[in-house]
Amino acid sequence: MITPSKAPLIQLRGVHKYYGDYHALRGIDLEIRQGEFFSLLGPSGCGKTTLLRTIAGFEGLSSGILAIDGRDMAAVPANHRPTNMVFQSYAIFPHLSVAQNVGFGLRRESMSRDQKARAVAEALEMVGLGGYGGRAAHALSGGQRQRVALARALILKPKVLLLDEPLSALDKKMRETMQVELIKLQRNVGITFILVTHDQEEALIMSDRIAVMFEGDIEQMADPETLYRRPTSRRVAEFIGKMNLLPGQVAMEGNRIIVDVAGLGRGAVEAEQAPGGVVPGATTVGVRPETLGLLFPGETTSRRLADGVVDEVVYYGDMTYYDVRVPGIERPLTISMKNLIGQPVLDVGTPTQVVWDERSLVVLSR
Amino acid sequence: MGLLDSSPGARAAALVAPPLIYALLLLAFPLVAIVVISFWTQSGLTLERTFTLANYREIFTGPIYIWGNANRWGVLPLSLFVSATVTLITVALAYPIAYFVSFVAAPERKSLWLFLITIPFWTSYLIRVFLWKVILGFNGVVNTGLQSLGIIQEPLEVLLYNLSSVIVTLSHAYAVFAILPIYVALEKIDRSLLEASQDLGENRLTTFLRVTLPLSVPGIVGAVLIVFIPTIGDYVTPELMLGSGGRLMSNIIQTQFLQLNNWPLGAALSIITMLAVGIVSLVFILLNRRWLRGRA
């Protein structure tokens, strides 16, 4: 396994992109390190695909600097960039065989026919399609097309592999398999991967680092755990995972940050629980469903409690999601509970107590 | 029982019946009639209805139709040559136009361009042929233009009344039939394939040669067949552009039917022409079959 080195492989400085009046990228600053699995995550229309296509060279910059491996890319067309792309549609050439597709980019390499054939066979082997070289491209399934697209891009040993929503066309099972395979592949080849996705779960599973984009700008850039546990803004908190958003008040008492959360109560939080900074006054406080709990009959706890009534129960098998109505909060709190041995599933209307903890609060000023 | 209450089979038959009857009456029946008549002979004003290969014998042994002599080609090879040349020129000129409309023109302008391309078709075919006579004639646009510029002293006689004038006229007349199928084939090409080719190191020219051109082959084959097959049967253009001198297969067939009243020979010549066109077309399709097979 190759660990990401510190040297930035890709640098973007103040990158803007306009389509006529439309401001698609609004001042992107970004550094991606050699060997990193980096994801661009955001809702559709946020500019993530534009950013990827900019790096690939299919779109020019309106202003700003893009450098790959220390070299300015402004005058370098797509066919001379050290990047290769896996397209959302896979863009498999329908008139060529699988082997011809994979070997497409080798035409310009100074290799003998045998060497090329061997390279194609190895690339197909690497993506689990050994022996498929002779097949017609149009006879492949979705998953196989994706593997061909991967092999075709990786055979050229690019410095960066760009993946434009490569899994969105696959069914759920296939997608989960490919997620794991992509991670393994990336570790084996050590090539920097940049993945564009709108699927937050996919980004969390696969990435070393994630940039969350909204409206042409990067809202937060962090590793998956930080992004999940310490979102800096409401938008990021809502986009990634499930998050209860509660109205509250935040104040400084000396060095201590004190929050008063509607329905739950007052408590002190650490500075890192306010990653977006503290602006005293009204604020939004986020709490993840799995950091809350329910006190079942006969249990005791030293943690904080709030009274409530079960409003909705959604049973997932391994988990149960409860919506609990708590006085003082307009929307019910969503709480997820693991279905442990001997633990009952509560009925709608059951009075209960919500278990919470100051450590699970996130102050979302923005 | 109404049509909607009947069985699916009966409903399908009822739906298909009108065009089927139409096709039988206007396509199959005349074709069969031609085949049958080609084995008869004409004696005076009556058809002699005994089976004979005499017409075919005349076609294959005489010097006019197929073999020609030292001074001139046979009419059939000459006609095939003219059609092939027309096809080559038409498709070669149509491709850039189709490419322009599909790849260069702004998406919202595409229908306007297609509309403009079809405008010549608002004029009758005959009038368009005559327009070419005006352009290419002895006192035509080209000659007077060149004369007034002092490039030539005497009007050029090579412009009209020879095969090249037939080829020019037909190439212009069939341009749209070549542009449209090529345009459709180009439109069907997934644009991300072109980006993929670029991404894999090819420039615009090599991308065209390795991706766009092979993927547009179905359109080219369609255009070739659509131009080649009808041009060999076009007798109006050669009639008007060749004057009284030359004759192509279509004119000879027309003469046999309408002037010499020798239907059996005309029918046999039709059959031979059809077979020749059919064989050439099939060979062409077979040569291109690897580009036409199963597209996803």
mmCIF file of C-alpha atoms in Angstrom, chain B residues 38-157:
data_model
loop_
_atom_site.group_PDB
_atom_site.id
_atom_site.type_symbol
_atom_site.label_atom_id
_atom_site.label_comp_id
_atom_site.label_asym_id
_atom_site.label_seq_id
_atom_site.Cartn_x
_atom_site.Cartn_y
_atom_site.Cartn_z
ATOM 1 C CA SER B 38 -38.687 -10.540 -70.450
ATOM 2 C CA PHE B 39 -39.027 -14.173 -71.549
ATOM 3 C CA TRP B 40 -41.463 -13.320 -74.350
ATOM 4 C CA THR B 41 -40.803 -11.728 -77.726
ATOM 5 C CA GLN B 42 -42.317 -8.974 -79.750
ATOM 6 C CA SER B 43 -43.528 -9.826 -83.254
ATOM 7 C CA GLY B 44 -44.964 -6.841 -84.963
ATOM 8 C CA LEU B 45 -47.686 -5.410 -82.811
ATOM 9 C CA THR B 46 -48.356 -8.545 -80.768
ATOM 10 C CA LEU B 47 -46.503 -10.189 -77.913
ATOM 11 C CA GLU B 48 -45.331 -13.707 -78.741
ATOM 12 C CA ARG B 49 -45.941 -15.595 -75.488
ATOM 13 C CA THR B 50 -43.639 -18.529 -75.898
ATOM 14 C CA PHE B 51 -40.825 -18.855 -73.414
ATOM 15 C CA THR B 52 -37.526 -17.817 -74.948
ATOM 16 C CA LEU B 53 -34.125 -16.590 -73.839
ATOM 17 C CA ALA B 54 -33.711 -14.632 -77.069
ATOM 18 C CA ASN B 55 -33.768 -11.240 -75.351
ATOM 19 C CA TYR B 56 -31.058 -12.229 -72.893
ATOM 20 C CA ARG B 57 -29.045 -13.809 -75.702
ATOM 21 C CA GLU B 58 -29.146 -10.516 -77.572
ATOM 22 C CA ILE B 59 -28.064 -8.563 -74.497
ATOM 23 C CA PHE B 60 -25.156 -10.852 -73.679
ATOM 24 C CA THR B 61 -23.896 -11.480 -77.214
ATOM 25 C CA GLY B 62 -24.480 -8.102 -78.849
ATOM 26 C CA PRO B 63 -21.818 -5.377 -78.621
ATOM 27 C CA ILE B 64 -24.098 -2.606 -77.395
ATOM 28 C CA TYR B 65 -25.264 -3.453 -73.926
ATOM 29 C CA ILE B 66 -22.521 -5.126 -71.982
ATOM 30 C CA TRP B 67 -19.295 -5.670 -73.850
ATOM 31 C CA GLY B 68 -18.934 -2.587 -76.004
ATOM 32 C CA ASN B 69 -16.141 -2.508 -78.550
ATOM 33 C CA ALA B 70 -12.738 -0.924 -79.029
ATOM 34 C CA ASN B 71 -14.227 2.551 -79.444
ATOM 35 C CA ARG B 72 -16.911 2.634 -76.778
ATOM 36 C CA TRP B 73 -17.903 1.032 -73.527
ATOM 37 C CA GLY B 74 -20.960 -1.160 -73.210
ATOM 38 C CA VAL B 75 -23.952 0.818 -72.028
ATOM 39 C CA LEU B 76 -24.342 -1.101 -68.756
ATOM 40 C CA PRO B 77 -20.727 -0.632 -67.560
ATOM 41 C CA LEU B 78 -20.892 2.990 -68.656
ATOM 42 C CA SER B 79 -24.105 3.529 -66.697
ATOM 43 C CA LEU B 80 -22.613 1.836 -63.641
ATOM 44 C CA PHE B 81 -19.535 4.025 -63.987
ATOM 45 C CA VAL B 82 -21.637 7.193 -64.194
ATOM 46 C CA SER B 83 -23.716 6.191 -61.157
ATOM 47 C CA ALA B 84 -20.621 5.222 -59.196
ATOM 48 C CA THR B 85 -18.954 8.550 -60.003
ATOM 49 C CA VAL B 86 -22.093 10.478 -59.080
ATOM 50 C CA THR B 87 -22.284 8.517 -55.825
ATOM 51 C CA LEU B 88 -18.654 9.137 -54.992
ATOM 52 C CA ILE B 89 -18.907 12.882 -55.648
ATOM 53 C CA THR B 90 -22.263 13.265 -53.898
ATOM 54 C CA VAL B 91 -21.221 11.408 -50.750
ATOM 55 C CA ALA B 92 -17.814 13.088 -50.634
ATOM 56 C CA LEU B 93 -19.463 16.517 -50.811
ATOM 57 C CA ALA B 94 -22.354 15.585 -48.536
ATOM 58 C CA TYR B 95 -20.150 14.354 -45.700
ATOM 59 C CA PRO B 96 -18.615 17.732 -44.799
ATOM 60 C CA ILE B 97 -22.046 19.354 -44.955
ATOM 61 C CA ALA B 98 -23.589 16.718 -42.691
ATOM 62 C CA TYR B 99 -20.573 16.996 -40.392
ATOM 63 C CA PHE B 100 -20.956 20.748 -40.238
ATOM 64 C CA VAL B 101 -24.653 20.588 -39.341
ATOM 65 C CA SER B 102 -24.134 17.856 -36.757
ATOM 66 C CA PHE B 103 -20.915 18.996 -35.070
ATOM 67 C CA VAL B 104 -20.309 22.661 -35.840
ATOM 68 C CA ALA B 105 -23.723 24.288 -36.139
ATOM 69 C CA ALA B 106 -25.264 25.512 -32.892
ATOM 70 C CA PRO B 107 -27.883 23.024 -31.643
ATOM 71 C CA GLU B 108 -30.708 25.538 -31.962
ATOM 72 C CA ARG B 109 -29.739 26.208 -35.598
ATOM 73 C CA LYS B 110 -29.648 22.580 -36.744
ATOM 74 C CA SER B 111 -33.227 22.402 -37.961
ATOM 75 C CA LEU B 112 -32.752 25.696 -39.790
ATOM 76 C CA TRP B 113 -29.739 24.267 -41.608
ATOM 77 C CA LEU B 114 -31.609 21.093 -42.550
ATOM 78 C CA PHE B 115 -34.465 23.237 -43.771
ATOM 79 C CA LEU B 116 -32.117 25.322 -45.924
ATOM 80 C CA ILE B 117 -30.585 22.180 -47.365
ATOM 81 C CA THR B 118 -33.983 20.948 -48.520
ATOM 82 C CA ILE B 119 -34.954 24.230 -50.200
ATOM 83 C CA PRO B 120 -33.789 23.179 -53.701
ATOM 84 C CA PHE B 121 -36.390 20.416 -53.440
ATOM 85 C CA TRP B 122 -39.168 22.950 -53.546
ATOM 86 C CA THR B 123 -38.424 23.311 -57.245
ATOM 87 C CA SER B 124 -39.448 20.635 -59.720
ATOM 88 C CA TYR B 125 -36.694 18.227 -60.651
ATOM 89 C CA LEU B 126 -37.104 19.049 -64.338
ATOM 90 C CA ILE B 127 -36.634 22.744 -63.709
ATOM 91 C CA ARG B 128 -33.476 22.063 -61.741
ATOM 92 C CA VAL B 129 -32.075 20.035 -64.644
ATOM 93 C CA PHE B 130 -32.883 22.862 -67.016
ATOM 94 C CA LEU B 131 -31.197 25.297 -64.642
ATOM 95 C CA TRP B 132 -28.029 23.299 -65.028
ATOM 96 C CA LYS B 133 -28.419 23.585 -68.804
ATOM 97 C CA VAL B 134 -28.641 27.338 -68.354
ATOM 98 C CA ILE B 135 -25.530 27.310 -66.235
ATOM 99 C CA LEU B 136 -23.464 24.939 -68.379
ATOM 100 C CA GLY B 137 -24.846 25.728 -71.874
ATOM 101 C CA PHE B 138 -23.131 27.237 -74.909
ATOM 102 C CA ASN B 139 -24.347 30.716 -73.962
ATOM 103 C CA GLY B 140 -24.678 29.731 -70.310
ATOM 104 C CA VAL B 141 -23.595 31.394 -67.101
ATOM 105 C CA VAL B 142 -20.198 29.715 -66.944
ATOM 106 C CA ASN B 143 -19.231 30.406 -70.537
ATOM 107 C CA THR B 144 -20.352 34.040 -70.632
ATOM 108 C CA GLY B 145 -18.765 34.626 -67.257
ATOM 109 C CA LEU B 146 -15.422 33.190 -68.328
ATOM 110 C CA GLN B 147 -15.598 35.057 -71.629
ATOM 111 C CA SER B 148 -16.290 38.433 -70.027
ATOM 112 C CA LEU B 149 -13.362 37.829 -67.705
ATOM 113 C CA GLY B 150 -11.235 37.204 -70.776
ATOM 114 C CA ILE B 151 -10.185 33.744 -69.589
ATOM 115 C CA ILE B 152 -11.564 32.067 -72.696
ATOM 116 C CA GLN B 153 -12.222 33.476 -76.172
ATOM 117 C CA GLU B 154 -14.688 30.913 -77.479
ATOM 118 C CA PRO B 155 -17.458 29.260 -75.451
ATOM 119 C CA LEU B 156 -16.373 25.886 -74.025
ATOM 120 C CA GLU B 157 -18.297 23.045 -75.605
#
